Short mmCIF file of N, CA and C in Angstrom, two decimals:
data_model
loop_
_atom_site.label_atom_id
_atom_site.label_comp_id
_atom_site.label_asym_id
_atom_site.label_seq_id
_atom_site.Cartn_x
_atom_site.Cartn_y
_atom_site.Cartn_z
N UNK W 785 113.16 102.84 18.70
CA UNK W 785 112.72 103.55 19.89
C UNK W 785 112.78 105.05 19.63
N UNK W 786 111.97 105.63 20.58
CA UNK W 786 111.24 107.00 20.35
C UNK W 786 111.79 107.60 21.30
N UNK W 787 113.01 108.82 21.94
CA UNK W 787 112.94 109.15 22.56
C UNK W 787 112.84 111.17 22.73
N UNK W 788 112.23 111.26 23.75
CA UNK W 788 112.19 112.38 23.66
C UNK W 788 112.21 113.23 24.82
N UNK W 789 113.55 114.64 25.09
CA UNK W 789 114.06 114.66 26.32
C UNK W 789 113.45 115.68 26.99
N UNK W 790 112.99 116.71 26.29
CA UNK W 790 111.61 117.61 26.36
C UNK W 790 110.57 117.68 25.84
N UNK W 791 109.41 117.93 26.50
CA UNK W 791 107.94 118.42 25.66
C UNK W 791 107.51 117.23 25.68
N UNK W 792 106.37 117.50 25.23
CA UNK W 792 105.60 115.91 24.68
C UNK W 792 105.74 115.28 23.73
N UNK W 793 105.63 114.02 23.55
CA UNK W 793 105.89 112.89 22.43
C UNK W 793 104.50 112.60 22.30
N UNK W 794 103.84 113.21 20.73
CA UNK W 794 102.50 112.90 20.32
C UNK W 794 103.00 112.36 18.79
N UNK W 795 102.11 110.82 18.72
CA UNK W 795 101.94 110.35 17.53
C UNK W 795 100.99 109.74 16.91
N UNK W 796 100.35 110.19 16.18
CA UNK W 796 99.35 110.15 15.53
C UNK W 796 98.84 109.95 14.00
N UNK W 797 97.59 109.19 14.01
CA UNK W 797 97.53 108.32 12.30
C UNK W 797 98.94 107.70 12.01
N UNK W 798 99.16 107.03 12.95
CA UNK W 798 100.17 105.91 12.35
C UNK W 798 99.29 104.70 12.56
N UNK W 799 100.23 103.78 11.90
CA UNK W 799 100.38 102.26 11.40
C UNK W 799 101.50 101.49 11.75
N UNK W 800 101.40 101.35 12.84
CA UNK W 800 103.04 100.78 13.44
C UNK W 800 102.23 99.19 14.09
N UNK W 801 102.96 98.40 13.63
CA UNK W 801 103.03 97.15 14.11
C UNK W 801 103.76 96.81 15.55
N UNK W 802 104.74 98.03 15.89
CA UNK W 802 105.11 98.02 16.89
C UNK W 802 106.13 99.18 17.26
N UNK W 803 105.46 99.64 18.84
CA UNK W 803 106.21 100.87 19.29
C UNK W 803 107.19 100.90 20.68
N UNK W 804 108.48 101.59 20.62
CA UNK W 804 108.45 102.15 22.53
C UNK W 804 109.03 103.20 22.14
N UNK W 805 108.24 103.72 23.30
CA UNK W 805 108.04 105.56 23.32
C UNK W 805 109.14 105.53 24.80
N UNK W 806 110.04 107.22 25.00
CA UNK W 806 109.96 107.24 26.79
C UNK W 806 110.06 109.06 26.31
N UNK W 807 109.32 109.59 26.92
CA UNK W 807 109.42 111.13 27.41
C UNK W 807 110.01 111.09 28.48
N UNK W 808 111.32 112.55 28.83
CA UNK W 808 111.76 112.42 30.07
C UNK W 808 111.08 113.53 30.89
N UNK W 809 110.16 114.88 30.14
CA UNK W 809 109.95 115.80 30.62
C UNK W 809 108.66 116.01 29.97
N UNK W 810 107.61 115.23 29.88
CA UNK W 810 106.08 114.97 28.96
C UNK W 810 105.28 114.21 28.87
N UNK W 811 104.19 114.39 28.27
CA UNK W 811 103.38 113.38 27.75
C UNK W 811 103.77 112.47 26.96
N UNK W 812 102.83 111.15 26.81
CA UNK W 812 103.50 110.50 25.64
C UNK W 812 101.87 110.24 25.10
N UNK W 813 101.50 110.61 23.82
CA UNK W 813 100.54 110.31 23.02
C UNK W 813 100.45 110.00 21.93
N UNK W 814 99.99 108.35 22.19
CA UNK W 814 99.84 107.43 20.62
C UNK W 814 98.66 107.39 20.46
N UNK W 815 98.24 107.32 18.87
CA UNK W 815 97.38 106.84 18.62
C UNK W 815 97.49 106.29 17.30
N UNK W 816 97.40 105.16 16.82
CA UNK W 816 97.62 103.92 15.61
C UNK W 816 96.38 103.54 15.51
N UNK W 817 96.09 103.09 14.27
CA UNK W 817 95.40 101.80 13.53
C UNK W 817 96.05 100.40 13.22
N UNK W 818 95.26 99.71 13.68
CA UNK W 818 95.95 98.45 13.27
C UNK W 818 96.04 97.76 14.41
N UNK W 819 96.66 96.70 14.63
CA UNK W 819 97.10 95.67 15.83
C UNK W 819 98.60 96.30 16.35
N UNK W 820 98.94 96.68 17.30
CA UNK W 820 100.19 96.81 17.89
C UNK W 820 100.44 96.32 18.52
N UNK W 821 101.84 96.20 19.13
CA UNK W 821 103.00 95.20 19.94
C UNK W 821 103.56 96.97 20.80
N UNK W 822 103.20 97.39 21.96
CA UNK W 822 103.86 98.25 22.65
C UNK W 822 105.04 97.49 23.22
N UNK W 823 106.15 97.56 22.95
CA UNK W 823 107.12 97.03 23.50
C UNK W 823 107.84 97.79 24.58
N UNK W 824 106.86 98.89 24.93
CA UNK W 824 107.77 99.76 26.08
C UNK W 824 107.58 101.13 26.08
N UNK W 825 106.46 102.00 26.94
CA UNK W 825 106.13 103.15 27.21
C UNK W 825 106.90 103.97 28.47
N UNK W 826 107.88 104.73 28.54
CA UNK W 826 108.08 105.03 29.68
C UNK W 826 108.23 106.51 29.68
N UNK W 827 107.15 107.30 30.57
CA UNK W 827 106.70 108.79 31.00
C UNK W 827 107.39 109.27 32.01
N UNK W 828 109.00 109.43 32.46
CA UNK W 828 109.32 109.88 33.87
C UNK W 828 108.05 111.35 34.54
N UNK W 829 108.27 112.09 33.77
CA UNK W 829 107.18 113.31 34.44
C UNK W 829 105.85 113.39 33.46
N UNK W 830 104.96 112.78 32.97
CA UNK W 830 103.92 113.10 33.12
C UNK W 830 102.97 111.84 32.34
N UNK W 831 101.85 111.92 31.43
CA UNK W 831 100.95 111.44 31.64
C UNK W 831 101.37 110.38 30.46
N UNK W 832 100.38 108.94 29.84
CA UNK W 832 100.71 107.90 28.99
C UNK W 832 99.25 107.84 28.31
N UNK W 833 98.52 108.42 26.82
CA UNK W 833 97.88 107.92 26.53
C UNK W 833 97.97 106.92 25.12
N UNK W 834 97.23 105.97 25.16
CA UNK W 834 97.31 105.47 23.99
C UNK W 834 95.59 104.86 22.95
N UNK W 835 95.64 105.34 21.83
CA UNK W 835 94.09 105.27 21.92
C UNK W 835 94.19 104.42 20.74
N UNK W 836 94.03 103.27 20.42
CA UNK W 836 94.15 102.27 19.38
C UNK W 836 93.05 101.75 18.11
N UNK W 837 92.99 102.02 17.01
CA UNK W 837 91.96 101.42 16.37
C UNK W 837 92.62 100.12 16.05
N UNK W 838 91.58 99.02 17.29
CA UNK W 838 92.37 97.70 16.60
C UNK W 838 93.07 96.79 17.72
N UNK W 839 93.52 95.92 17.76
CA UNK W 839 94.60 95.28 19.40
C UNK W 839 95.27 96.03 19.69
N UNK W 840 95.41 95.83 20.88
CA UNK W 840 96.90 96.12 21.55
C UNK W 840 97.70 94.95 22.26
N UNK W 841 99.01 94.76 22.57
CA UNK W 841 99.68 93.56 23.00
C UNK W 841 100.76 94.44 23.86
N UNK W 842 100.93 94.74 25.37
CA UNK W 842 102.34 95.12 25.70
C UNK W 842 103.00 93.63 25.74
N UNK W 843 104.27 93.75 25.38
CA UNK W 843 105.50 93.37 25.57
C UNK W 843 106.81 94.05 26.46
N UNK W 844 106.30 94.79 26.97
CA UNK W 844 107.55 95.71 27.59
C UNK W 844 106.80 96.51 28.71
N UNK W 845 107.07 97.27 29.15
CA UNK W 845 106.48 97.97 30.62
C UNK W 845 105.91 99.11 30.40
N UNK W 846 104.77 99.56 30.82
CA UNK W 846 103.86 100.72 30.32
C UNK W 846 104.61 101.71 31.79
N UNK W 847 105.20 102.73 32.11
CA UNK W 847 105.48 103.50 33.50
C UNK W 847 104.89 105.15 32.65
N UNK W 848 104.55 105.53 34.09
CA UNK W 848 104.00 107.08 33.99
C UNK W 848 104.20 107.31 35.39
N UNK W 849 106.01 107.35 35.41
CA UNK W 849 106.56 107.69 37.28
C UNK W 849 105.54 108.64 37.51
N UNK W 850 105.12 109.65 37.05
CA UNK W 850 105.07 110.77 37.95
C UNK W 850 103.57 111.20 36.82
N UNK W 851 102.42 110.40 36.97
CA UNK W 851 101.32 110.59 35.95
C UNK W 851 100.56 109.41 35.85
N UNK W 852 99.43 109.63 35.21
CA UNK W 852 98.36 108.90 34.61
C UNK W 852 98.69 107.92 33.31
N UNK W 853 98.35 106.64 33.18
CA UNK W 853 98.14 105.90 32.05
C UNK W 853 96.47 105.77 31.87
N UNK W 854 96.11 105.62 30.29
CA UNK W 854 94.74 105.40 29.46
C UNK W 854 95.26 105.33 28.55
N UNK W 855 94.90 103.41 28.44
CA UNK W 855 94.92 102.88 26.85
C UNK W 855 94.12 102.22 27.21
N UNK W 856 93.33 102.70 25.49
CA UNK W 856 92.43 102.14 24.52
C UNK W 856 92.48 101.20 23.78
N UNK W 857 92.06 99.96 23.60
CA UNK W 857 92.10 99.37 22.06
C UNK W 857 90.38 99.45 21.96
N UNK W 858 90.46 99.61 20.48
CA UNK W 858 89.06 99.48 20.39
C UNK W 858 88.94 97.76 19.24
N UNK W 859 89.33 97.07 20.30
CA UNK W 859 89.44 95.49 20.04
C UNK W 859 90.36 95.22 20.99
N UNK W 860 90.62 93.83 21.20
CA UNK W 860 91.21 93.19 22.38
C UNK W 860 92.86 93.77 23.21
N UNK W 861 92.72 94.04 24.59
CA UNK W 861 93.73 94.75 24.89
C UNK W 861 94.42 93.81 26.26
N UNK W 862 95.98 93.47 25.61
CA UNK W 862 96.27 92.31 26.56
C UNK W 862 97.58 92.83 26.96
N UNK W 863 97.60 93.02 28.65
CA UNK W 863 98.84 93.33 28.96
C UNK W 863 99.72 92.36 29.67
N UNK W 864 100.95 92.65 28.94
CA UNK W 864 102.25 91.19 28.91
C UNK W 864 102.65 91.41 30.37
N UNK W 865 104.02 90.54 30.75
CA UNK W 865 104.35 90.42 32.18
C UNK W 865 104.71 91.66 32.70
N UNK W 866 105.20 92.35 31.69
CA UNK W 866 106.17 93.63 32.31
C UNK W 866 104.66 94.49 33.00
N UNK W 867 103.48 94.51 32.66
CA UNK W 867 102.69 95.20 33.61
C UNK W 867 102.52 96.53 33.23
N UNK W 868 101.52 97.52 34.01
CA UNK W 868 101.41 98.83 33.47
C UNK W 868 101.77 99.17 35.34
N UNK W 869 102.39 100.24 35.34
CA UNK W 869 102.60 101.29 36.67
C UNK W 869 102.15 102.67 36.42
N UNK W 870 101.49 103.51 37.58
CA UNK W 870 102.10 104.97 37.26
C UNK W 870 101.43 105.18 38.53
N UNK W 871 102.15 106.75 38.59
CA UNK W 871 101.71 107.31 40.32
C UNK W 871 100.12 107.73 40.24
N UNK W 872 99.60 107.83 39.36
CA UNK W 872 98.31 108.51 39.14
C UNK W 872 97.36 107.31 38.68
N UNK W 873 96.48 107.80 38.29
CA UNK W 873 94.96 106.86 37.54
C UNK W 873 95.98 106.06 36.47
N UNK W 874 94.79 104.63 36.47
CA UNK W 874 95.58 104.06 35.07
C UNK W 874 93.70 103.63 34.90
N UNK W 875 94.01 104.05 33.77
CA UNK W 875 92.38 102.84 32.97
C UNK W 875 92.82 102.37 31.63
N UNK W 876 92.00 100.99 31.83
CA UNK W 876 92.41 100.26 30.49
C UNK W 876 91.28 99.96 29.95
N UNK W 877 90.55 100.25 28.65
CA UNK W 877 89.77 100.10 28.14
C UNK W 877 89.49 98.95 26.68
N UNK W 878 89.22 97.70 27.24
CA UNK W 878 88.63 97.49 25.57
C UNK W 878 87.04 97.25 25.09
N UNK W 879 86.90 98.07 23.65
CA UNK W 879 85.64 97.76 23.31
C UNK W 879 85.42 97.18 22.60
N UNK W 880 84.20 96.90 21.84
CA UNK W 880 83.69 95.94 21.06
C UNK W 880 83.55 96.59 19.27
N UNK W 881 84.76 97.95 19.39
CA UNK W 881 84.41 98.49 18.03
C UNK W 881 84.78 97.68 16.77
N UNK W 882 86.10 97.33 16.67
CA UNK W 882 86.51 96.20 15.56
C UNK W 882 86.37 94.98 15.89
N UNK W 883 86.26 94.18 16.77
CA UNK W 883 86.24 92.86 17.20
C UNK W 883 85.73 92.68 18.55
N UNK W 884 86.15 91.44 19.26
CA UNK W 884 85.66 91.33 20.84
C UNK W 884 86.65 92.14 21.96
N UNK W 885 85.60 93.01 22.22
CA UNK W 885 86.49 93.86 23.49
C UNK W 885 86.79 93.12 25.03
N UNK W 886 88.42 92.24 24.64
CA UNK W 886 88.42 91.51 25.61
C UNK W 886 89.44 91.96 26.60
N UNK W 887 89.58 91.96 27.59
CA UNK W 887 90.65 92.87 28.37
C UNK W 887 91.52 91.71 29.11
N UNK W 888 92.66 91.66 28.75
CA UNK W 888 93.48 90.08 29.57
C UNK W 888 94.58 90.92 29.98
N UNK W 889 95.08 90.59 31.39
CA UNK W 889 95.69 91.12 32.84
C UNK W 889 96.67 89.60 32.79
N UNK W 890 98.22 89.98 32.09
CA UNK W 890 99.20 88.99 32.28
C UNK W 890 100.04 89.45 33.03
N UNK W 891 100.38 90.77 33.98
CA UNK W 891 101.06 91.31 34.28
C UNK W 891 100.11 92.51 35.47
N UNK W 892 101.74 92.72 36.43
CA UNK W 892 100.85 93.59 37.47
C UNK W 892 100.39 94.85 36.87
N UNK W 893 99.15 95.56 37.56
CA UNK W 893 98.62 96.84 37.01
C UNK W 893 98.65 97.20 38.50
N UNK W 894 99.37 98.16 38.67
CA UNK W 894 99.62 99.16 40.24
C UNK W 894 99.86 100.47 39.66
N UNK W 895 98.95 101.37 40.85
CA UNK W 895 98.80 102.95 40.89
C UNK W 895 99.22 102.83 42.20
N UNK W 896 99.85 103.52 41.89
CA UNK W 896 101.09 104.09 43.79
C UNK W 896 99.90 104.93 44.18
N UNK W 897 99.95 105.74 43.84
CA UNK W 897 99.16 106.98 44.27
C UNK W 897 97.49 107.44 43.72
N UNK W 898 96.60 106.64 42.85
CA UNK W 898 95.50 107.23 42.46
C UNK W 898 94.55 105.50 42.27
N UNK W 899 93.69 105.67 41.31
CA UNK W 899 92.85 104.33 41.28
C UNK W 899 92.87 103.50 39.83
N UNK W 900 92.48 102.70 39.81
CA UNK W 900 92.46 101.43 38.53
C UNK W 900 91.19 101.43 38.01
N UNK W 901 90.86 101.43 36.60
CA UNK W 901 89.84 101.17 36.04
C UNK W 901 90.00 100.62 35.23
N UNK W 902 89.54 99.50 35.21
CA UNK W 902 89.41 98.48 34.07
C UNK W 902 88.26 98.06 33.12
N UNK W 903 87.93 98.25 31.66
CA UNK W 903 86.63 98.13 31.60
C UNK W 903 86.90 97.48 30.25
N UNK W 904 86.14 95.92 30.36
CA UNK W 904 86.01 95.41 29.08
C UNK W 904 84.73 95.15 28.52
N UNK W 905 84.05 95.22 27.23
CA UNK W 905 83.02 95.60 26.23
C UNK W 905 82.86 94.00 26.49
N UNK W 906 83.60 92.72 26.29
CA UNK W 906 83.27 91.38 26.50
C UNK W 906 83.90 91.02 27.43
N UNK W 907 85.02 90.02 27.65
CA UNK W 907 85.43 89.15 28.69
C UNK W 907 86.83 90.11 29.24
N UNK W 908 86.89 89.87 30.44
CA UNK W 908 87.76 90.44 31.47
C UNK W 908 88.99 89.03 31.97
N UNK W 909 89.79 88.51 31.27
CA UNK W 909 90.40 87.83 32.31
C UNK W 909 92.02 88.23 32.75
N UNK W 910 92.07 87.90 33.86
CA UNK W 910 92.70 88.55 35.09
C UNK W 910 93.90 87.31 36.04
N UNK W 911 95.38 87.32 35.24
CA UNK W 911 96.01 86.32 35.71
C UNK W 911 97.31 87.11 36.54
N UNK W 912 96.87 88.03 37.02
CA UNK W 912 98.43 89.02 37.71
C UNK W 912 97.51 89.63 39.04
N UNK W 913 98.07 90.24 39.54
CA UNK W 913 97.85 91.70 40.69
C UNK W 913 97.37 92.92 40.15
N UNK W 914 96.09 93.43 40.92
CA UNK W 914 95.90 94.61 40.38
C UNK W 914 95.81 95.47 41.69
N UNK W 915 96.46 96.72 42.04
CA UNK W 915 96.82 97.26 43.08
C UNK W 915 96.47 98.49 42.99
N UNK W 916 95.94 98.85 43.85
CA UNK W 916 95.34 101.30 43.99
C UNK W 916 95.74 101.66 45.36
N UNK W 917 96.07 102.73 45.15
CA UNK W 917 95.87 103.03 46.78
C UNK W 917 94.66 103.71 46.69
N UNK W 918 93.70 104.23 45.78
CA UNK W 918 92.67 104.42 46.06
C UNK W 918 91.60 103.51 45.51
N UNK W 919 91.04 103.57 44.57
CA UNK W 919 89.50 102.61 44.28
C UNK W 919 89.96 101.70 43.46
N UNK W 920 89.51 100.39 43.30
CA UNK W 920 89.60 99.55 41.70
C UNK W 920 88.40 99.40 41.54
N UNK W 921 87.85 99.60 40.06
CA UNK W 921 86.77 99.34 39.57
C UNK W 921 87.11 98.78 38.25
N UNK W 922 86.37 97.61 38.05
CA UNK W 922 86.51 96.28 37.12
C UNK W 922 85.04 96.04 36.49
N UNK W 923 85.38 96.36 34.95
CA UNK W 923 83.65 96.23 34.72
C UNK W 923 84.04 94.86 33.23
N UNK W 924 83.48 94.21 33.62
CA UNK W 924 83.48 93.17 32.13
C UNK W 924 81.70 92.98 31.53
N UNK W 925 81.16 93.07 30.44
CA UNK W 925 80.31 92.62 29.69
C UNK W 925 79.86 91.28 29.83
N UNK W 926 80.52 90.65 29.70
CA UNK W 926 80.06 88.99 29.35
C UNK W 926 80.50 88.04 30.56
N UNK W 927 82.16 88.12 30.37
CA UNK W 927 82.79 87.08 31.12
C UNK W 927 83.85 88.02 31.99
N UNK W 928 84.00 86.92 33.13
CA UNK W 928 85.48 87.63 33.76
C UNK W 928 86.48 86.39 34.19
N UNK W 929 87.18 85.98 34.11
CA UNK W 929 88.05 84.81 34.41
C UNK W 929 88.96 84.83 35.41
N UNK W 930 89.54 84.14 36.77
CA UNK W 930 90.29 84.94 37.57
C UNK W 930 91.53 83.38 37.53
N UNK W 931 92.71 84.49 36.94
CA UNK W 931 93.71 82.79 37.52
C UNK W 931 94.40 82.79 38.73
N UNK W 932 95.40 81.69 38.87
CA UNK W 932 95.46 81.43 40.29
C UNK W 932 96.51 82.66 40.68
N UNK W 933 97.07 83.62 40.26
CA UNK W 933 97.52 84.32 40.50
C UNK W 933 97.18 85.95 40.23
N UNK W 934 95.76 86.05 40.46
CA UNK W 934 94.92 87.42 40.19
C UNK W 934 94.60 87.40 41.67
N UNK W 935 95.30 88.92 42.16
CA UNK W 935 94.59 89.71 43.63
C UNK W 935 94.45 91.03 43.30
N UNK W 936 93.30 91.61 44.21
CA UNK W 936 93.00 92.94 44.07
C UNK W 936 93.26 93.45 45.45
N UNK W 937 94.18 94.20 45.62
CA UNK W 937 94.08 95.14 46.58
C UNK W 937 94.00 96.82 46.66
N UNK W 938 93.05 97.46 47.12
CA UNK W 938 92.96 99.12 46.88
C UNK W 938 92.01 99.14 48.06
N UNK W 939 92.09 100.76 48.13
CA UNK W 939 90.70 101.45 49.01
C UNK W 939 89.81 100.80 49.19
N UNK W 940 89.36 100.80 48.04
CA UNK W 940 87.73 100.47 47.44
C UNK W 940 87.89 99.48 46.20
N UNK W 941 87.54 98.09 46.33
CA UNK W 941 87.35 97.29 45.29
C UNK W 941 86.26 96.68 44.72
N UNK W 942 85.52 97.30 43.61
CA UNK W 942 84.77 96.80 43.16
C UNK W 942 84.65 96.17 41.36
N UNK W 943 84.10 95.10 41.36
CA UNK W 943 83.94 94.08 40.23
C UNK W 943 82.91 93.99 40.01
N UNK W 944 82.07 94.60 38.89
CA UNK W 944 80.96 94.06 37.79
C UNK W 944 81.33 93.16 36.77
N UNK W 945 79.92 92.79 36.68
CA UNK W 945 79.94 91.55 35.38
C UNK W 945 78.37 91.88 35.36
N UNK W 946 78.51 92.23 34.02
CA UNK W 946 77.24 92.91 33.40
C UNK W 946 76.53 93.64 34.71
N UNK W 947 77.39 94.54 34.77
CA UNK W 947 76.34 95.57 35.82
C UNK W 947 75.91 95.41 37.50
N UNK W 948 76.26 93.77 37.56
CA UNK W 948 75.90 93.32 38.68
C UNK W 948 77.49 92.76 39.79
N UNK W 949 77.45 93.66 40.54
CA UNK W 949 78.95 93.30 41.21
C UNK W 949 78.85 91.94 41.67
N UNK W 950 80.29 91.51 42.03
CA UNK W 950 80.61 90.29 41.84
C UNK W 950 82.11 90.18 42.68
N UNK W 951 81.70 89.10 43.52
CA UNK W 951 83.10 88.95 44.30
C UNK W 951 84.88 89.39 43.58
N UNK W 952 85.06 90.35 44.23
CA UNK W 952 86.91 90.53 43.43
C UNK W 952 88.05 89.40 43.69
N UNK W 953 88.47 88.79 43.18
CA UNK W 953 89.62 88.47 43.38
C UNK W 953 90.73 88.89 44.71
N UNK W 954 91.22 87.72 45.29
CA UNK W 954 90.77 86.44 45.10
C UNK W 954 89.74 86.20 46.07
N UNK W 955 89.27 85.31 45.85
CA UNK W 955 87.90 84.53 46.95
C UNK W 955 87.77 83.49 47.17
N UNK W 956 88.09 83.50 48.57
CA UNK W 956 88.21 82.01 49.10
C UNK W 956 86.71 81.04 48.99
N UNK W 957 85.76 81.80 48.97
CA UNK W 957 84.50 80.98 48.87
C UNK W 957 84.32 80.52 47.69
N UNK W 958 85.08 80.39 46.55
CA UNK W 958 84.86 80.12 45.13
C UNK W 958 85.85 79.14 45.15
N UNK W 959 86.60 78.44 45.43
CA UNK W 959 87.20 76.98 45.59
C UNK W 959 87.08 76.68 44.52
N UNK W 960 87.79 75.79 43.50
CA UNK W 960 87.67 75.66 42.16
C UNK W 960 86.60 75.88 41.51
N UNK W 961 86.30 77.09 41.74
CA UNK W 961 85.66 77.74 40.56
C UNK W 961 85.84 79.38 40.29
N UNK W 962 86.46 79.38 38.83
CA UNK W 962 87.04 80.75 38.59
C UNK W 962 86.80 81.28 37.57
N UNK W 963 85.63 81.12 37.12
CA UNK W 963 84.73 81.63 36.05
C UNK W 963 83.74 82.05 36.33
N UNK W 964 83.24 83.52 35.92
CA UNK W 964 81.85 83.87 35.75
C UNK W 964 81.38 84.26 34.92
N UNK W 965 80.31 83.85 34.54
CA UNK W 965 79.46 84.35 33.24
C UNK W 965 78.07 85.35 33.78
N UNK W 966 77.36 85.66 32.49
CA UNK W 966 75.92 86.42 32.86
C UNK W 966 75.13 85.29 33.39
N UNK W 967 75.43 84.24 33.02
CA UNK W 967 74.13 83.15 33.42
C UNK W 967 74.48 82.21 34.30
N UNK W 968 75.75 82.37 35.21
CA UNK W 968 76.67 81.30 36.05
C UNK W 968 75.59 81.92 37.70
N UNK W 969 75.36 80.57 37.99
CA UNK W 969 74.79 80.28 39.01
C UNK W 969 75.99 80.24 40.35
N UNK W 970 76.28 81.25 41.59
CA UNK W 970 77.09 81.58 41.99
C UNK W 970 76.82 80.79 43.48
N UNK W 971 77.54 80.37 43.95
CA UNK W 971 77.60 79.54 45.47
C UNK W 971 77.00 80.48 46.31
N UNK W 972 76.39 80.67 47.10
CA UNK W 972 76.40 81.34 48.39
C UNK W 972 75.35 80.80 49.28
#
C-alpha cells in the first residue's frame, strides 16, 4: 500500500498486477499497463483517476470523500462488491482498445453530490445499485444485462444501447426478461 499524507499521489508507466493507493490531502493518479487488481483507492480531499492500458478488476473500495472518480480500462472494467463512491462525478469507461470493452457493475456506484457515467465500447452488465443525485447516463455498444439486483436512481436517468435509449433498471414491464441486445425485439 501507497500512502500519501500530502500532495498528490501520481503513478505512472507502471506494471503493477496490483494496487491500493489513499491520499489524505490530493489527488490520486494511476496509470498502468497490463491487467490490474485495484484492491483499494481511497482520496479523503480530492479527485481518483485511473487510466489503464488493459483490465481493470476492483477488489477493494474506490472513495473520492470529497471529489471526482474516472477510470479507464482500455479493455474490460469490472467493479467488485466494495463499489466505487465519491461526492463528485464518477465515470467509468471501457473501450474496445486491447480487447472487448465490457463494463460489469458487481458493486454499488453512488455520487452523493454530482452524476454517473457509465460508458461501455461492448456489453454493459449491471448486478448492484447505481445512484446520482444528479444525472445517470449509461451508454453500452452491443449488450446491456440487468441482474436481479441492478437499480438506478438519480435526477435524470438515462440508458442507451447503441444510441437508442432503453428502459433503466429496474423495470417492471420486462418480467423475466433482462437482456438487451441491438437486435432484441422489446415488449411494449
Amino acid at each position: 500500500m501507497v500512502n500519501q499524507a500530502a500532495g498528490n499521489l501520481s503513478m505512472s508507466a507502471v506494471s503493477a498486477p496490483a494496487v491500493q493507493l489513499a491520499a489524505a490531502n490530493g489527488n490520486i493518479d494511476f496509470t498502468n499497463v497490463g491487467v490490474v487488481d485495484i484492491q483499494g483507492l481511497n482520496a479523503l480531499n480530492g479527485n481518483i483517476t485511473v487510466n489503464n492500458t488493459g483490465g481493470i478488476r476492483t477488489s477493494g473500495p474506490v472513495l473520492a470523500r470529497s471529489g471526482n472518480v474516472a477510470m479507464t480500462a482500455n479493455s474490460p472494467l469490472t467493479i467488485g462488491a466494495d463499489g466505487v463512491s465519491a461526492s463528485g462525478d464518477i465515470t467509468l469507461t471501457a473501450t474496445n482498445l486491447t480487447s472487448a470493452g465490457n463494463l460489469t457493475l458487481n458493486g454499488p456506484v453512488v455520487s452523493s453530490g454530482g452524476s454517473v457515467n457509465l460508458t461501455a465500447a461492448n456489453n454493459l452488465v449491471q448486478n448492484s445499485a447505481v445512484k446520482a443525485a444528479n444525472q445517470i447516463l449509461a451508454r453500452s455498444g452491443n449488450l446491456m444485462t440487468f441482474g436481479p439486483g441492478a437499480t438506478s436512481d438519480g435526477a435524470s436517468v438515462v440508458y442507451e444501447l447503441g444510441g437508442v435509449p432503453v428502459q433503466a433498471p429496474p423495470d417492471p414491464t420486462l418480467t423475466g426478461v433482462n437482456t438487451l441486445d441491438t437486435g432484441a425485439v422489446l415488449p411494449g
